[in-house]
Coordinates of C-alpha atoms in Angstrom, one line a residue:
Chain A
M1 CA -9.8 -139.1 -2.6
K2 CA -7.4 -136.1 -2.4
R3 CA -10.2 -134.1 -0.8
K4 CA -10.8 -136.7 1.8
K5 CA -7.1 -136.7 2.7
I6 CA -7.1 -132.9 3.1
I7 CA -10.2 -133.1 5.4
L8 CA -8.5 -135.8 7.4
Y9 CA -5.3 -133.8 7.8
V10 CA -7.3 -130.6 8.8
L11 CA -9.3 -132.6 11.3
L12 CA -6.2 -134.2 12.8
S13 CA -4.4 -130.8 13.0
V14 CA -7.5 -129.3 14.7
L15 CA -7.5 -132.2 17.2
V16 CA -3.7 -131.9 17.9
I17 CA -3.8 -128.1 18.3
G18 CA -7.0 -128.2 20.3
G19 CA -5.6 -130.9 22.6
A20 CA -2.3 -128.9 23.1
V21 CA -4.3 -125.7 23.9
G22 CA -6.5 -127.7 26.3
I23 CA -3.5 -129.2 28.1
Y24 CA -1.8 -125.8 28.3
I25 CA -5.0 -124.2 29.8
Y26 CA -5.4 -127.0 32.3
K27 CA -1.8 -126.8 33.4
E28 CA -1.8 -123.0 33.6
Y29 CA -5.1 -123.1 35.6
N30 CA -3.7 -125.6 38.1
R31 CA -0.2 -124.1 38.2
A32 CA 1.1 -124.0 41.8
H33 CA 3.0 -121.1 43.3
K34 CA 6.8 -121.4 42.9
D35 CA 8.5 -122.4 46.2
T36 CA 10.7 -119.4 47.1
A37 CA 13.3 -121.9 48.4
G38 CA 14.1 -122.8 44.8
L39 CA 14.3 -119.3 43.5
K40 CA 17.6 -117.4 42.9
P41 CA 17.6 -114.1 44.8
D42 CA 17.6 -111.0 42.6
F43 CA 19.2 -109.0 45.4
T44 CA 21.1 -110.0 48.6
V45 CA 21.0 -107.2 51.1
A46 CA 21.2 -106.4 54.9
A47 CA 17.9 -105.6 56.5
N48 CA 19.1 -102.2 57.9
D49 CA 20.6 -101.1 54.5
L50 CA 17.3 -102.1 52.7
L51 CA 15.3 -100.0 55.3
K52 CA 17.6 -97.0 54.8
E53 CA 17.3 -97.3 51.0
F54 CA 13.5 -97.3 51.2
E55 CA 13.5 -94.5 53.8
S56 CA 15.6 -92.2 51.6
N57 CA 13.8 -92.9 48.3
E58 CA 10.6 -94.9 48.5
Q59 CA 9.7 -94.5 44.8
A60 CA 13.0 -95.6 43.4
S61 CA 13.3 -98.5 45.9
N62 CA 9.8 -99.7 45.0
K63 CA 10.8 -99.7 41.4
K64 CA 14.0 -101.6 42.1
Y65 CA 12.7 -104.2 44.6
W66 CA 9.0 -104.6 44.1
D67 CA 8.0 -108.2 43.2
M68 CA 11.7 -109.2 43.3
V69 CA 13.2 -112.1 45.1
L70 CA 15.2 -110.7 48.0
S71 CA 17.6 -112.4 50.4
V72 CA 17.7 -110.2 53.5
E73 CA 20.0 -110.8 56.4
G74 CA 19.3 -109.2 59.8
M75 CA 18.7 -109.6 63.5
V76 CA 15.4 -111.2 64.5
K77 CA 13.4 -108.7 66.5
D78 CA 10.4 -111.0 66.9
V79 CA 8.8 -114.2 65.6
T80 CA 5.0 -114.3 65.7
R81 CA 2.6 -117.1 65.0
D82 CA -1.1 -116.2 64.3
D83 CA -4.2 -118.1 65.3
R84 CA -4.0 -120.2 62.1
G85 CA -0.4 -121.1 62.6
F86 CA 1.2 -118.7 60.1
Y87 CA 4.6 -117.4 61.1
S88 CA 6.1 -114.0 60.6
V89 CA 9.8 -113.2 61.2
I90 CA 10.6 -109.5 61.9
L91 CA 14.1 -108.4 61.1
G92 CA 15.8 -105.1 62.0
D93 CA 17.3 -102.9 64.6
T94 CA 15.6 -103.2 68.0
T95 CA 16.2 -99.5 68.6
S96 CA 14.1 -98.6 65.6
L97 CA 10.4 -99.2 65.1
S98 CA 11.0 -99.9 61.4
S99 CA 11.4 -103.5 60.2
V100 CA 11.6 -106.0 57.4
R101 CA 8.5 -108.1 58.1
C102 CA 8.7 -111.6 56.5
S103 CA 5.5 -113.7 56.1
I104 CA 6.8 -117.2 56.1
D105 CA 5.4 -119.6 53.5
S106 CA 3.1 -122.1 55.3
I107 CA 5.0 -125.1 53.8
H108 CA 8.2 -123.7 55.5
G109 CA 6.5 -122.8 58.8
S110 CA 8.4 -125.4 60.8
E111 CA 11.7 -123.8 59.9
A112 CA 10.5 -120.5 61.4
A113 CA 9.5 -122.2 64.7
S114 CA 13.2 -122.7 65.6
V115 CA 14.1 -119.0 65.0
K116 CA 14.6 -117.0 68.2
R117 CA 14.9 -113.3 69.0
G118 CA 18.4 -112.0 68.7
H119 CA 19.4 -114.6 66.0
I120 CA 21.0 -113.3 62.9
V121 CA 19.2 -115.0 60.0
S122 CA 18.8 -114.7 56.2
V123 CA 15.3 -114.7 54.9
K124 CA 14.4 -115.1 51.2
G125 CA 11.1 -113.7 50.1
I126 CA 9.2 -111.7 47.5
C127 CA 9.1 -108.0 48.2
S128 CA 5.5 -106.8 48.2
G129 CA 6.4 -103.2 49.0
Y130 CA 6.8 -100.6 51.7
N131 CA 4.4 -99.2 54.3
A132 CA 5.7 -95.8 55.5
D133 CA 4.4 -94.8 58.9
D134 CA 6.0 -92.1 61.1
M135 CA 4.1 -93.2 64.3
L136 CA 4.3 -97.0 64.1
G137 CA 7.6 -97.3 62.2
S138 CA 7.9 -98.2 58.5
D139 CA 8.0 -101.7 57.2
I140 CA 9.2 -103.6 54.1
I141 CA 7.0 -106.6 53.6
L142 CA 8.3 -109.9 52.2
V143 CA 5.8 -112.6 51.3
R144 CA 6.2 -116.4 50.7
S145 CA 9.4 -116.2 52.7
V146 CA 11.7 -119.0 53.7
I147 CA 14.4 -119.0 56.4
G148 CA 18.1 -119.6 56.1
Q149 CA 18.5 -119.2 52.3
Chain B
M1 CA 14.6 -78.4 92.2
K2 CA 11.0 -77.5 92.4
N3 CA 10.9 -76.9 88.6
H4 CA 12.4 -80.3 88.0
L5 CA 9.8 -82.0 90.2
L6 CA 7.1 -80.1 88.4
L7 CA 8.5 -81.1 85.0
A8 CA 8.8 -84.7 86.0
T9 CA 5.2 -84.7 87.2
V10 CA 3.9 -83.1 84.0
L11 CA 5.9 -85.6 81.9
M12 CA 4.5 -88.5 84.0
L13 CA 0.9 -87.2 83.6
V14 CA 1.4 -86.9 79.8
A15 CA 2.9 -90.4 79.6
T16 CA 0.0 -91.9 81.7
S17 CA -2.7 -90.2 79.8
S18 CA -1.3 -91.2 76.4
F19 CA -0.6 -94.7 77.4
G20 CA -3.1 -97.1 75.9
Q21 CA -4.8 -94.3 74.0
K22 CA -3.7 -95.7 70.7
F23 CA -3.9 -99.4 69.7
F24 CA -2.3 -101.0 66.7
T25 CA -1.3 -104.0 64.8
K26 CA 0.9 -104.7 61.8
S27 CA -0.5 -108.2 61.2
G28 CA -4.1 -107.5 60.6
K29 CA -6.0 -110.0 58.4
I30 CA -8.1 -109.0 55.4
D31 CA -10.0 -111.6 53.4
F32 CA -11.1 -110.7 49.9
D33 CA -13.9 -112.7 48.3
A34 CA -15.1 -112.0 44.7
T35 CA -16.8 -115.4 44.2
S36 CA -20.0 -115.1 42.2
P37 CA -22.8 -117.8 42.0
A38 CA -21.4 -118.7 38.5
S39 CA -17.8 -119.0 39.6
P40 CA -16.4 -122.5 39.0
E41 CA -14.5 -122.1 42.3
K42 CA -13.9 -119.7 45.1
I43 CA -12.1 -116.5 44.2
E44 CA -10.6 -115.7 47.6
G45 CA -7.4 -114.1 48.7
V46 CA -6.0 -113.3 52.2
N47 CA -3.6 -110.6 53.4
R48 CA -2.1 -111.1 56.9
T49 CA 0.1 -107.9 56.9
A50 CA -2.4 -105.1 57.2
T51 CA -1.5 -102.2 59.5
C52 CA -4.3 -100.8 61.6
V53 CA -4.3 -98.1 64.2
V54 CA -7.2 -97.0 66.4
D55 CA -7.2 -93.8 68.6
T56 CA -9.5 -94.7 71.4
K57 CA -9.8 -91.0 72.5
T58 CA -11.0 -89.6 69.1
G59 CA -12.3 -92.8 67.5
A60 CA -10.0 -92.3 64.5
I61 CA -9.2 -95.5 62.7
Q62 CA -6.8 -96.2 59.8
F63 CA -5.8 -99.2 57.7
A64 CA -3.0 -99.6 55.2
V65 CA -2.4 -102.8 53.2
L66 CA -0.1 -103.7 50.4
M67 CA -2.0 -105.3 47.5
K68 CA 0.8 -107.6 46.5
G69 CA 0.5 -109.2 49.9
F70 CA -2.9 -110.9 49.0
A71 CA -2.3 -114.6 48.7
F72 CA -4.5 -116.8 46.5
E73 CA -4.5 -120.5 46.4
R74 CA -3.9 -120.6 42.6
A75 CA -0.8 -118.8 41.2
L76 CA -2.8 -117.8 38.1
M77 CA -5.6 -116.2 40.1
E78 CA -3.0 -114.2 42.1
E79 CA -1.3 -113.0 39.0
H80 CA -4.6 -111.9 37.4
F81 CA -5.6 -110.1 40.6
N82 CA -2.3 -108.2 40.7
E83 CA -1.7 -107.6 37.0
N84 CA -5.2 -107.2 35.5
Y85 CA -7.6 -106.2 38.2
V86 CA -6.0 -104.1 41.0
E87 CA -2.8 -103.3 39.0
S88 CA -0.7 -103.5 42.2
H89 CA 2.5 -102.4 40.3
K90 CA 0.8 -99.0 39.7
F91 CA -1.2 -98.9 42.9
P92 CA 0.7 -100.9 45.5
K93 CA -1.3 -99.8 48.5
A94 CA -4.9 -99.6 49.7
E95 CA -5.8 -97.4 52.6
F96 CA -8.8 -96.6 54.8
K97 CA -9.0 -93.4 56.9
G98 CA -12.1 -92.9 59.0
S99 CA -13.6 -93.0 62.4
I100 CA -15.8 -94.9 64.7
I101 CA -18.9 -92.7 64.7
N102 CA -20.2 -94.1 68.0
N103 CA -16.9 -94.0 69.8
E104 CA -18.4 -92.4 72.9
T105 CA -20.5 -95.5 73.5
I106 CA -17.4 -97.7 73.9
N107 CA -15.9 -98.2 77.4
Y108 CA -12.3 -99.1 76.5
A109 CA -11.5 -99.7 80.2
K110 CA -14.2 -102.4 80.5
D111 CA -14.0 -105.9 78.9
G112 CA -16.8 -106.6 76.5
T113 CA -18.0 -106.6 72.9
Y114 CA -19.2 -103.4 71.5
S115 CA -21.1 -102.8 68.2
V116 CA -19.6 -100.0 66.2
T117 CA -20.2 -98.1 63.0
V118 CA -17.1 -97.1 61.1
K119 CA -17.3 -94.4 58.4
G120 CA -14.5 -93.1 56.2
K121 CA -12.6 -93.0 52.9
L122 CA -11.4 -96.2 51.3
T123 CA -8.7 -96.0 48.6
I124 CA -8.2 -98.9 46.3
H125 CA -6.7 -98.9 42.8
G126 CA -6.1 -95.2 43.1
E127 CA -9.8 -94.5 43.6
T128 CA -11.3 -93.1 46.8
K129 CA -14.8 -93.7 47.9
E130 CA -16.8 -93.1 51.1
V131 CA -17.7 -96.3 52.9
E132 CA -19.7 -97.1 56.1
T133 CA -19.9 -100.4 57.8
P134 CA -21.0 -101.9 61.0
G135 CA -18.4 -103.8 63.0
K136 CA -17.5 -105.2 66.4
L137 CA -14.9 -104.2 68.9
T138 CA -14.0 -106.7 71.6
V139 CA -12.1 -105.3 74.5
Q140 CA -10.3 -108.0 76.5
G141 CA -7.4 -107.9 78.9
G142 CA -6.1 -104.6 77.6
K143 CA -6.3 -105.6 74.0
I144 CA -8.9 -104.9 71.3
N145 CA -10.1 -107.3 68.6
A146 CA -11.6 -105.4 65.7
N147 CA -13.9 -107.2 63.2
A148 CA -15.9 -106.0 60.3
S149 CA -17.3 -107.3 57.0
F150 CA -18.5 -105.3 54.1
S151 CA -18.9 -105.4 50.3
I152 CA -17.6 -102.9 47.8
L153 CA -18.6 -102.5 44.2
L154 CA -15.5 -103.2 42.1
S155 CA -16.6 -100.7 39.4
D156 CA -16.5 -97.9 42.1
Y157 CA -12.8 -98.4 42.2
K158 CA -12.4 -98.7 38.4
V159 CA -11.5 -102.4 38.7
S160 CA -12.7 -103.8 35.4
I161 CA -13.4 -107.4 34.8
P162 CA -12.7 -108.7 31.2
G163 CA -15.9 -109.7 29.3
L164 CA -14.7 -113.3 29.0
V165 CA -14.9 -113.9 32.7
A166 CA -17.5 -111.3 33.6
D167 CA -20.0 -113.8 34.9
K168 CA -17.4 -115.8 36.7
V169 CA -16.2 -113.0 38.9
S170 CA -18.6 -111.1 41.2
K171 CA -19.2 -107.5 40.6
T172 CA -18.8 -106.9 44.3
A173 CA -16.0 -108.0 46.5
K174 CA -16.6 -108.9 50.2
L175 CA -13.9 -107.7 52.6
I176 CA -13.6 -109.3 56.0
I177 CA -11.4 -107.5 58.4
S178 CA -10.0 -109.1 61.5
C179 CA -7.4 -107.3 63.7
S180 CA -6.0 -108.0 67.1
L181 CA -4.8 -104.6 68.4
E182 CA -2.2 -104.0 71.1
P183 CA -1.6 -100.8 73.0
L184 CA 0.9 -98.5 71.5
K185 CA 3.6 -97.8 74.0
S186 CA 5.1 -94.5 73.1

Protein backbone atom coordinates (compact mmCIF):
# COMPACT_ATOMS: atom_id res chain seq x y z
CA MET A 1 0.00 0.00 0.00
CA LYS A 2 2.78 2.37 1.05
CA ARG A 3 4.74 1.44 -2.04
CA LYS A 4 1.77 2.19 -4.27
CA LYS A 5 1.47 5.64 -2.68
CA ILE A 6 5.14 6.39 -3.28
CA ILE A 7 4.84 5.37 -6.93
CA LEU A 8 1.77 7.57 -7.28
CA TYR A 9 3.58 10.56 -5.77
CA VAL A 10 6.62 9.99 -7.98
CA LEU A 11 4.41 9.74 -11.06
CA LEU A 12 2.51 12.89 -10.09
CA SER A 13 5.76 14.78 -9.47
CA VAL A 14 7.13 13.67 -12.84
CA LEU A 15 3.91 14.81 -14.52
CA VAL A 16 3.94 18.21 -12.77
CA ILE A 17 7.64 18.83 -13.43
CA GLY A 18 7.35 17.56 -17.01
CA GLY A 19 4.34 19.77 -17.60
CA ALA A 20 6.08 22.83 -16.16
CA VAL A 21 9.17 22.21 -18.31
CA GLY A 22 6.95 21.72 -21.36
CA ILE A 23 5.09 24.99 -20.73
CA TYR A 24 8.40 26.81 -20.16
CA ILE A 25 9.91 25.48 -23.42
CA TYR A 26 6.73 26.30 -25.35
CA LYS A 27 6.63 29.86 -23.95
CA GLU A 28 10.37 30.44 -24.53
CA TYR A 29 10.14 29.12 -28.09
CA ASN A 30 7.24 31.39 -28.93
CA ARG A 31 8.51 34.41 -26.98
CA ALA A 32 8.04 37.59 -28.97
CA HIS A 33 10.59 40.38 -29.22
CA LYS A 34 10.18 43.03 -26.54
CA ASP A 35 8.67 46.23 -27.86
CA THR A 36 11.39 48.89 -27.47
CA ALA A 37 8.65 51.42 -26.62
CA GLY A 38 8.23 49.69 -23.28
CA LEU A 39 11.94 49.50 -22.45
CA LYS A 40 13.69 51.94 -20.13
CA PRO A 41 16.74 53.50 -21.83
CA ASP A 42 20.12 52.53 -20.38
CA PHE A 43 21.59 55.76 -21.78
CA THR A 44 20.10 59.06 -22.97
CA VAL A 45 22.51 60.90 -25.24
CA ALA A 46 22.73 63.49 -28.06
CA ALA A 47 23.45 62.01 -31.51
CA ASN A 48 26.55 64.18 -32.09
CA ASP A 49 28.00 63.41 -28.63
CA LEU A 50 27.49 59.69 -29.22
CA LEU A 51 29.24 59.90 -32.59
CA LYS A 52 32.17 61.79 -31.06
CA GLU A 53 32.46 59.17 -28.33
CA PHE A 54 32.60 56.31 -30.84
CA GLU A 55 35.02 58.22 -33.09
CA SER A 56 37.44 58.85 -30.20
CA ASN A 57 37.35 55.31 -28.80
CA GLU A 58 35.44 52.67 -30.73
CA GLN A 59 36.39 49.76 -28.50
CA ALA A 60 35.42 51.39 -25.20
CA SER A 61 32.21 52.78 -26.70
CA ASN A 62 31.24 49.39 -28.11
CA LYS A 63 31.76 47.88 -24.68
CA LYS A 64 29.63 50.60 -23.08
CA TYR A 65 26.76 50.81 -25.57
CA TRP A 66 26.57 47.55 -27.53
CA ASP A 67 23.19 45.80 -27.06
CA MET A 68 22.06 48.61 -24.73
CA VAL A 69 18.81 50.55 -25.04
CA LEU A 70 19.74 54.08 -26.14
CA SER A 71 17.55 57.14 -26.34
CA VAL A 72 19.27 59.39 -28.89
CA GLU A 73 18.25 62.95 -29.65
CA GLY A 74 19.35 64.65 -32.83
CA MET A 75 18.46 66.40 -36.04
CA VAL A 76 16.84 64.29 -38.74
CA LYS A 77 19.15 64.21 -41.79
CA ASP A 78 16.95 61.87 -43.73
CA VAL A 79 14.04 59.46 -43.50
CA THR A 80 14.08 56.50 -45.87
CA ARG A 81 11.51 53.84 -46.69
CA ASP A 82 12.65 50.70 -48.48
CA ASP A 83 10.74 48.63 -51.04
CA ARG A 84 9.13 46.55 -48.29
CA GLY A 85 8.00 49.61 -46.31
CA PHE A 86 10.67 49.53 -43.59
CA TYR A 87 11.64 52.97 -42.32
CA SER A 88 15.04 54.27 -41.26
CA VAL A 89 15.58 57.61 -39.54
CA ILE A 90 19.06 59.09 -39.90
CA LEU A 91 20.20 61.48 -37.19
CA GLY A 92 23.22 63.77 -37.06
CA ASP A 93 24.91 66.87 -38.35
CA THR A 94 24.21 67.60 -42.04
CA THR A 95 27.78 68.88 -42.48
CA SER A 96 29.17 65.47 -41.52
CA LEU A 97 28.88 62.15 -43.37
CA SER A 98 28.66 60.28 -40.04
CA SER A 99 25.23 59.49 -38.61
CA VAL A 100 23.20 57.55 -36.10
CA ARG A 101 21.09 55.31 -38.35
CA CYS A 102 17.93 54.03 -36.68
CA SER A 103 16.02 51.10 -38.22
CA ILE A 104 12.44 51.63 -37.14
CA ASP A 105 10.58 48.63 -35.74
CA SER A 106 7.93 47.67 -38.31
CA ILE A 107 5.13 47.89 -35.73
CA HIS A 108 6.08 51.57 -35.25
CA GLY A 109 6.57 52.41 -38.92
CA SER A 110 3.60 54.77 -39.08
CA GLU A 111 5.22 57.02 -36.45
CA ALA A 112 8.30 57.40 -38.65
CA ALA A 113 6.18 58.41 -41.64
CA SER A 114 5.42 61.80 -40.05
CA VAL A 115 9.08 62.61 -39.28
CA LYS A 116 10.61 65.19 -41.62
CA ARG A 117 14.14 66.33 -42.42
CA GLY A 118 15.33 69.08 -40.07
CA HIS A 119 13.11 67.94 -37.16
CA ILE A 120 14.74 67.39 -33.80
CA VAL A 121 13.60 64.00 -32.52
CA SER A 122 14.42 61.41 -29.90
CA VAL A 123 14.73 57.84 -31.08
CA LYS A 124 14.95 54.88 -28.75
CA GLY A 125 16.58 51.72 -30.06
CA ILE A 126 19.02 48.88 -29.41
CA CYS A 127 22.63 49.70 -30.30
CA SER A 128 23.99 47.09 -32.71
CA GLY A 129 27.39 48.71 -33.08
CA TYR A 130 29.54 51.07 -35.11
CA ASN A 131 30.60 50.95 -38.73
CA ALA A 132 33.74 53.05 -39.13
CA ASP A 133 34.31 54.29 -42.68
CA ASP A 134 36.58 57.18 -43.67
CA MET A 135 35.15 57.52 -47.17
CA LEU A 136 31.40 57.05 -46.58
CA GLY A 137 31.23 58.42 -43.04
CA SER A 138 30.93 56.30 -39.90
CA ASP A 139 27.60 55.13 -38.53
CA ILE A 140 26.16 53.98 -35.25
CA ILE A 141 23.30 51.57 -35.92
CA LEU A 142 20.20 51.34 -33.74
CA VAL A 143 17.76 48.51 -34.43
CA ARG A 144 14.13 47.96 -33.35
CA SER A 145 13.86 51.71 -32.92
CA VAL A 146 10.83 53.79 -31.96
CA ILE A 147 10.31 57.53 -32.42
CA GLY A 148 9.65 60.16 -29.80
CA GLN A 149 10.58 58.24 -26.71
CA MET B 1 45.28 84.66 -63.54
CA LYS B 2 46.33 82.05 -66.08
CA ASN B 3 47.49 79.80 -63.24
CA HIS B 4 44.14 80.17 -61.50
CA LEU B 5 42.31 79.23 -64.69
CA LEU B 6 44.52 76.22 -65.15
CA LEU B 7 43.97 75.12 -61.55
CA ALA B 8 40.21 75.55 -61.88
CA THR B 9 40.22 73.48 -65.10
CA VAL B 10 42.30 70.71 -63.51
CA LEU B 11 40.03 70.66 -60.43
CA MET B 12 36.94 70.48 -62.61
CA LEU B 13 38.42 67.64 -64.66
CA VAL B 14 39.31 65.72 -61.50
CA ALA B 15 35.81 66.31 -60.11
CA THR B 16 34.14 65.19 -63.34
CA SER B 17 36.24 62.08 -63.73
CA SER B 18 35.67 60.98 -60.12
CA PHE B 19 31.96 61.73 -60.16
CA GLY B 20 29.96 58.56 -60.36
CA GLN B 21 33.04 56.40 -60.19
CA LYS B 22 32.08 55.01 -56.83
CA PHE B 23 28.59 53.83 -55.91
CA PHE B 24 27.42 53.05 -52.40
CA THR B 25 24.60 52.23 -50.02
CA LYS B 26 24.24 52.11 -46.28
CA SER B 27 20.96 50.24 -46.38
CA GLY B 28 21.91 47.07 -48.23
CA LYS B 29 19.84 43.99 -47.51
CA ILE B 30 21.34 40.63 -46.58
CA ASP B 31 19.14 37.61 -45.98
CA PHE B 32 20.55 34.72 -43.97
CA ASP B 33 18.96 31.29 -44.29
CA ALA B 34 20.17 28.22 -42.40
CA THR B 35 17.00 26.16 -42.77
CA SER B 36 17.69 22.44 -43.19
CA PRO B 37 15.21 19.86 -44.53
CA ALA B 38 14.79 18.64 -40.91
CA SER B 39 14.18 22.14 -39.49
CA PRO B 40 10.74 22.42 -37.88
CA GLU B 41 10.51 25.97 -39.23
CA LYS B 42 12.46 28.49 -41.26
CA ILE B 43 15.72 29.70 -39.75
CA GLU B 44 15.92 33.07 -41.44
CA GLY B 45 17.27 36.46 -40.50
CA VAL B 46 17.48 39.73 -42.37
CA ASN B 47 19.80 42.71 -42.06
CA ARG B 48 18.83 45.96 -43.76
CA THR B 49 21.80 48.09 -42.72
CA ALA B 50 24.68 46.66 -44.73
CA THR B 51 27.19 49.12 -46.14
CA CYS B 52 28.38 48.42 -49.67
CA VAL B 53 30.69 50.35 -51.97
CA VAL B 54 31.60 49.58 -55.56
CA ASP B 55 34.39 51.28 -57.50
CA THR B 56 33.26 51.07 -61.12
CA LYS B 57 36.71 51.96 -62.39
CA THR B 58 38.63 49.16 -60.66
CA GLY B 59 35.77 46.75 -59.94
CA ALA B 60 36.63 46.76 -56.23
CA ILE B 61 33.65 45.87 -54.06
CA GLN B 62 33.29 45.95 -50.27
CA PHE B 63 30.62 45.07 -47.75
CA ALA B 64 30.39 45.64 -44.01
CA VAL B 65 27.57 44.44 -41.81
CA LEU B 66 26.91 44.44 -38.07
CA MET B 67 25.89 40.95 -36.93
CA LYS B 68 23.62 42.26 -34.20
CA GLY B 69 21.56 43.91 -36.93
CA PHE B 70 20.17 40.56 -38.18
CA ALA B 71 16.50 40.39 -37.24
CA PHE B 72 14.79 37.01 -36.75
CA GLU B 73 11.09 36.48 -36.30
CA ARG B 74 11.54 34.61 -33.03
CA ALA B 75 13.34 36.34 -30.15
CA LEU B 76 14.89 33.06 -29.00
CA MET B 77 16.30 32.32 -32.45
CA GLU B 78 17.85 35.79 -32.63
CA GLU B 79 19.43 35.36 -29.19
CA HIS B 80 20.86 31.97 -30.14
CA PHE B 81 22.22 33.40 -33.41
CA ASN B 82 24.00 36.24 -31.57
CA GLU B 83 25.09 34.48 -28.40
CA ASN B 84 25.85 30.89 -29.41
CA TYR B 85 26.53 30.86 -33.13
CA VAL B 86 28.16 34.04 -34.44
CA GLU B 87 29.09 35.41 -30.97
CA SER B 88 28.36 38.95 -32.11
CA HIS B 89 29.57 40.43 -28.80
CA LYS B 90 33.06 39.13 -29.67
CA PHE B 91 32.85 39.56 -33.44
CA PRO B 92 30.40 42.41 -34.06
CA LYS B 93 31.15 42.86 -37.75
CA ALA B 94 31.27 40.76 -40.90
CA GLU B 95 33.16 42.06 -43.93
CA PHE B 96 33.73 41.25 -47.55
CA LYS B 97 36.55 42.74 -49.59
CA GLY B 98 36.91 41.71 -53.18
CA SER B 99 36.44 42.62 -56.78
CA ILE B 100 34.25 42.08 -59.81
CA ILE B 101 36.59 39.95 -61.90
CA ASN B 102 34.84 40.70 -65.20
CA ASN B 103 34.47 44.44 -64.50
CA GLU B 104 35.67 45.36 -68.00
CA THR B 105 32.58 43.70 -69.52
CA ILE B 106 30.21 46.10 -67.73
CA ASN B 107 29.21 49.35 -69.39
CA TYR B 108 28.25 51.48 -66.39
CA ALA B 109 27.11 54.25 -68.72
CA LYS B 110 24.50 52.06 -70.39
CA ASP B 111 21.33 50.81 -68.71
CA GLY B 112 21.10 47.04 -68.61
CA THR B 113 21.59 43.90 -66.56
CA TYR B 114 25.08 42.46 -66.45
CA SER B 115 26.22 39.08 -65.15
CA VAL B 116 29.21 39.38 -62.88
CA THR B 117 31.56 37.16 -60.95
CA VAL B 118 32.69 38.50 -57.60
CA LYS B 119 35.70 37.09 -55.82
CA GLY B 120 37.21 38.10 -52.51
CA LYS B 121 37.69 37.53 -48.82
CA LEU B 122 34.74 37.09 -46.50
CA THR B 123 35.25 37.53 -42.76
CA ILE B 124 32.59 36.20 -40.37
CA HIS B 125 33.05 35.22 -36.72
CA GLY B 126 36.68 36.37 -36.95
CA GLU B 127 37.47 33.82 -39.71
CA THR B 128 38.43 34.85 -43.23
CA LYS B 129 37.82 32.67 -46.27
CA GLU B 130 38.05 33.17 -50.01
CA VAL B 131 34.64 33.16 -51.72
CA GLU B 132 33.55 33.44 -55.34
CA THR B 133 30.00 33.93 -56.50
CA PRO B 134 28.07 34.86 -59.60
CA GLY B 135 25.79 37.86 -59.32
CA LYS B 136 23.90 40.48 -61.29
CA LEU B 137 24.41 44.20 -61.64
CA THR B 138 21.56 46.22 -63.05
CA VAL B 139 22.46 49.70 -64.23
CA GLN B 140 19.39 51.91 -64.40
CA GLY B 141 19.06 55.67 -64.49
CA GLY B 142 22.44 56.38 -62.94
CA LYS B 143 21.97 53.85 -60.14
CA ILE B 144 23.12 50.27 -59.73
CA ASN B 145 21.24 47.34 -58.25
CA ALA B 146 23.55 44.59 -57.05
CA ASN B 147 22.22 41.10 -56.38
CA ALA B 148 23.95 37.87 -55.47
CA SER B 149 23.15 34.65 -53.69
CA PHE B 150 25.64 32.13 -52.40
CA SER B 151 26.14 29.53 -49.68
CA ILE B 152 28.83 29.28 -47.07
CA LEU B 153 29.86 26.32 -44.96
CA LEU B 154 29.31 27.37 -41.33
CA SER B 155 32.22 25.21 -40.14
CA ASP B 156 34.56 27.25 -42.42
CA TYR B 157 33.88 30.20 -40.13
CA LYS B 158 34.12 28.12 -36.94
CA VAL B 159 30.41 28.55 -36.25
CA SER B 160 29.60 25.42 -34.29
CA ILE B 161 26.11 24.00 -33.97
CA PRO B 162 25.30 22.23 -30.69
CA GLY B 163 24.72 18.46 -31.09
CA LEU B 164 21.16 18.72 -29.78
CA VAL B 165 20.01 20.78 -32.74
CA ALA B 166 22.64 19.64 -35.27
CA ASP B 167 20.08 18.11 -37.64
CA LYS B 168 17.68 21.05 -37.26
CA VAL B 169 20.13 23.68 -38.50
CA SER B 170 21.71 23.47 -41.93
CA LYS B 171 25.48 23.05 -42.11
CA THR B 172 25.51 25.68 -44.80
CA ALA B 173 23.96 29.12 -44.71
CA LYS B 174 22.55 30.80 -47.77
CA LEU B 175 23.27 34.51 -48.06
CA ILE B 176 21.16 36.63 -50.40
CA ILE B 177 22.54 40.09 -51.10
CA SER B 178 20.42 42.89 -52.48
CA CYS B 179 21.75 46.46 -52.69
CA SER B 180 20.56 49.59 -54.40
CA LEU B 181 23.67 51.72 -54.95
CA GLU B 182 23.79 55.45 -55.54
CA PRO B 183 26.68 57.48 -56.93
CA LEU B 184 29.05 58.81 -54.28
CA LYS B 185 29.22 62.57 -54.67
CA SER B 186 32.59 63.59 -53.33
